[in-house]
Structures are given as structure tokens and as C-alpha cells.
Amino acid sequence: MAAQIIEGTWEEIIRKAKDFAGRKVRVTILDDEDLPKPNKAMLKALRKVSKRSEKMPVSANDETLKMIREARSGGMFGNDTDN
């Protein structure tokens, strides 16, 4: 089995202890300052985007695929070679 990384508080780790019985494990104690801080600004932005897109129509027809292909090939930058 491939190596796994399990993170959490000691109490959260202990709840999974029976899953690792008889296996070799490594425990690293992290200082509180080493813990990542939640990015509240990004979370707020993602929630705003999610709310805005709730009522957006979903489209997957041939015209949409054509527009995506044109954009990928540079059409969105005015590099139209048909002129």
C-alpha cells in the first residue's frame, strides 16, 4: 500500500487508530503557527461566484463547443485567419 498522510488533531487521529493497527506510522507534532490559516477572502469570493452561477443556464450544444474550440485556437484574441 502506498504511503498515506493523515492530518488532524490527536483526537481525530486516535479515532482511526484501529485502521493502522500493526502498521508502521510516523507522528509529527505541529506548532499552532505551522497550521494553515483559512483564506476567508477566497472563500467569500467562491461563495459569491457560486451564488451568481446558480441561475446561469447550462448549455452543451454544438454552438457552445464551436465557441470553445474557436477560443482555444486563438479566436478570442482576434487571430482569425479567415479574413
PDB file of C-alpha atoms in Angstrom, residues 18-76:
ATOM      1  CA  LYS A  18      -7.652   0.610  14.610  1.00  0.00           C
ATOM      2  CA  ASP A  19      -7.230   1.145  10.844  1.00  0.00           C
ATOM      3  CA  PHE A  20      -3.460   1.347  11.381  1.00  0.00           C
ATOM      4  CA  ALA A  21      -3.011  -1.406  13.970  1.00  0.00           C
ATOM      5  CA  GLY A  22       0.179  -3.356  13.257  1.00  0.00           C
ATOM      6  CA  ARG A  23       1.417  -0.853  10.680  1.00  0.00           C
ATOM      7  CA  LYS A  24       4.459   1.391  10.915  1.00  0.00           C
ATOM      8  CA  VAL A  25       3.477   5.053  11.382  1.00  0.00           C
ATOM      9  CA  ARG A  26       5.228   8.394  11.844  1.00  0.00           C
ATOM     10  CA  VAL A  27       3.816  11.169  14.020  1.00  0.00           C
ATOM     11  CA  THR A  28       4.905  14.789  13.560  1.00  0.00           C
ATOM     12  CA  ILE A  29       3.743  17.314  16.135  1.00  0.00           C
ATOM     13  CA  LEU A  30       2.935  20.675  14.516  1.00  0.00           C
ATOM     14  CA  ASP A  31       3.094  24.018  16.264  1.00  0.00           C
ATOM     15  CA  ASP A  32      -0.098  26.037  16.055  1.00  0.00           C
ATOM     16  CA  GLU A  33       1.736  28.636  13.983  1.00  0.00           C
ATOM     17  CA  ASP A  34       2.512  25.973  11.358  1.00  0.00           C
ATOM     18  CA  LEU A  35      -1.165  25.324  10.725  1.00  0.00           C
ATOM     19  CA  PRO A  36      -2.501  26.943   7.563  1.00  0.00           C
ATOM     20  CA  LYS A  37      -4.765  29.904   8.135  1.00  0.00           C
ATOM     21  CA  PRO A  38      -8.151  29.792   6.414  1.00  0.00           C
ATOM     22  CA  ASN A  39      -8.324  32.054   3.377  1.00  0.00           C
ATOM     23  CA  LYS A  40     -11.583  33.764   4.262  1.00  0.00           C
ATOM     24  CA  ALA A  41     -11.383  36.253   1.386  1.00  0.00           C
ATOM     25  CA  MET A  42     -11.138  33.458  -1.180  1.00  0.00           C
ATOM     26  CA  LEU A  43     -13.935  31.515   0.479  1.00  0.00           C
ATOM     27  CA  LYS A  44     -16.129  34.617   0.328  1.00  0.00           C
ATOM     28  CA  ALA A  45     -15.288  35.098  -3.365  1.00  0.00           C
ATOM     29  CA  LEU A  46     -16.035  31.445  -4.157  1.00  0.00           C
ATOM     30  CA  ARG A  47     -19.392  31.677  -2.408  1.00  0.00           C
ATOM     31  CA  LYS A  48     -20.209  34.807  -4.403  1.00  0.00           C
ATOM     32  CA  VAL A  49     -19.315  33.073  -7.684  1.00  0.00           C
ATOM     33  CA  SER A  50     -21.353  30.040  -6.696  1.00  0.00           C
ATOM     34  CA  LYS A  51     -24.386  32.174  -5.888  1.00  0.00           C
ATOM     35  CA  ARG A  52     -24.110  34.111  -9.163  1.00  0.00           C
ATOM     36  CA  SER A  53     -23.861  30.933 -11.223  1.00  0.00           C
ATOM     37  CA  GLU A  54     -26.915  29.272  -9.618  1.00  0.00           C
ATOM     38  CA  LYS A  55     -29.295  30.758 -12.169  1.00  0.00           C
ATOM     39  CA  MET A  56     -26.960  30.581 -15.162  1.00  0.00           C
ATOM     40  CA  PRO A  57     -28.278  28.356 -17.903  1.00  0.00           C
ATOM     41  CA  VAL A  58     -26.185  25.313 -18.652  1.00  0.00           C
ATOM     42  CA  SER A  59     -25.513  24.804 -22.314  1.00  0.00           C
ATOM     43  CA  ALA A  60     -23.786  21.917 -24.037  1.00  0.00           C
ATOM     44  CA  ASN A  61     -24.898  22.163 -27.609  1.00  0.00           C
ATOM     45  CA  ASP A  62     -22.804  22.193 -30.786  1.00  0.00           C
ATOM     46  CA  GLU A  63     -22.653  26.008 -30.834  1.00  0.00           C
ATOM     47  CA  THR A  64     -21.071  26.062 -27.377  1.00  0.00           C
ATOM     48  CA  LEU A  65     -18.450  23.512 -28.387  1.00  0.00           C
ATOM     49  CA  LYS A  66     -17.708  25.524 -31.535  1.00  0.00           C
ATOM     50  CA  MET A  67     -17.189  28.695 -29.480  1.00  0.00           C
ATOM     51  CA  ILE A  68     -14.875  26.876 -27.063  1.00  0.00           C
ATOM     52  CA  ARG A  69     -12.799  25.441 -29.903  1.00  0.00           C
ATOM     53  CA  GLU A  70     -12.535  28.859 -31.564  1.00  0.00           C
ATOM     54  CA  ALA A  71     -11.443  30.449 -28.290  1.00  0.00           C
ATOM     55  CA  ARG A  72      -8.809  27.771 -27.706  1.00  0.00           C
ATOM     56  CA  SER A  73      -7.397  28.254 -31.192  1.00  0.00           C
ATOM     57  CA  GLY A  74      -6.909  31.976 -30.584  1.00  0.00           C
ATOM     58  CA  GLY A  75     -10.196  33.276 -31.952  1.00  0.00           C
ATOM     59  CA  MET A  76     -10.888  35.184 -28.783  1.00  0.00           C
TER      60      MET A  76
END
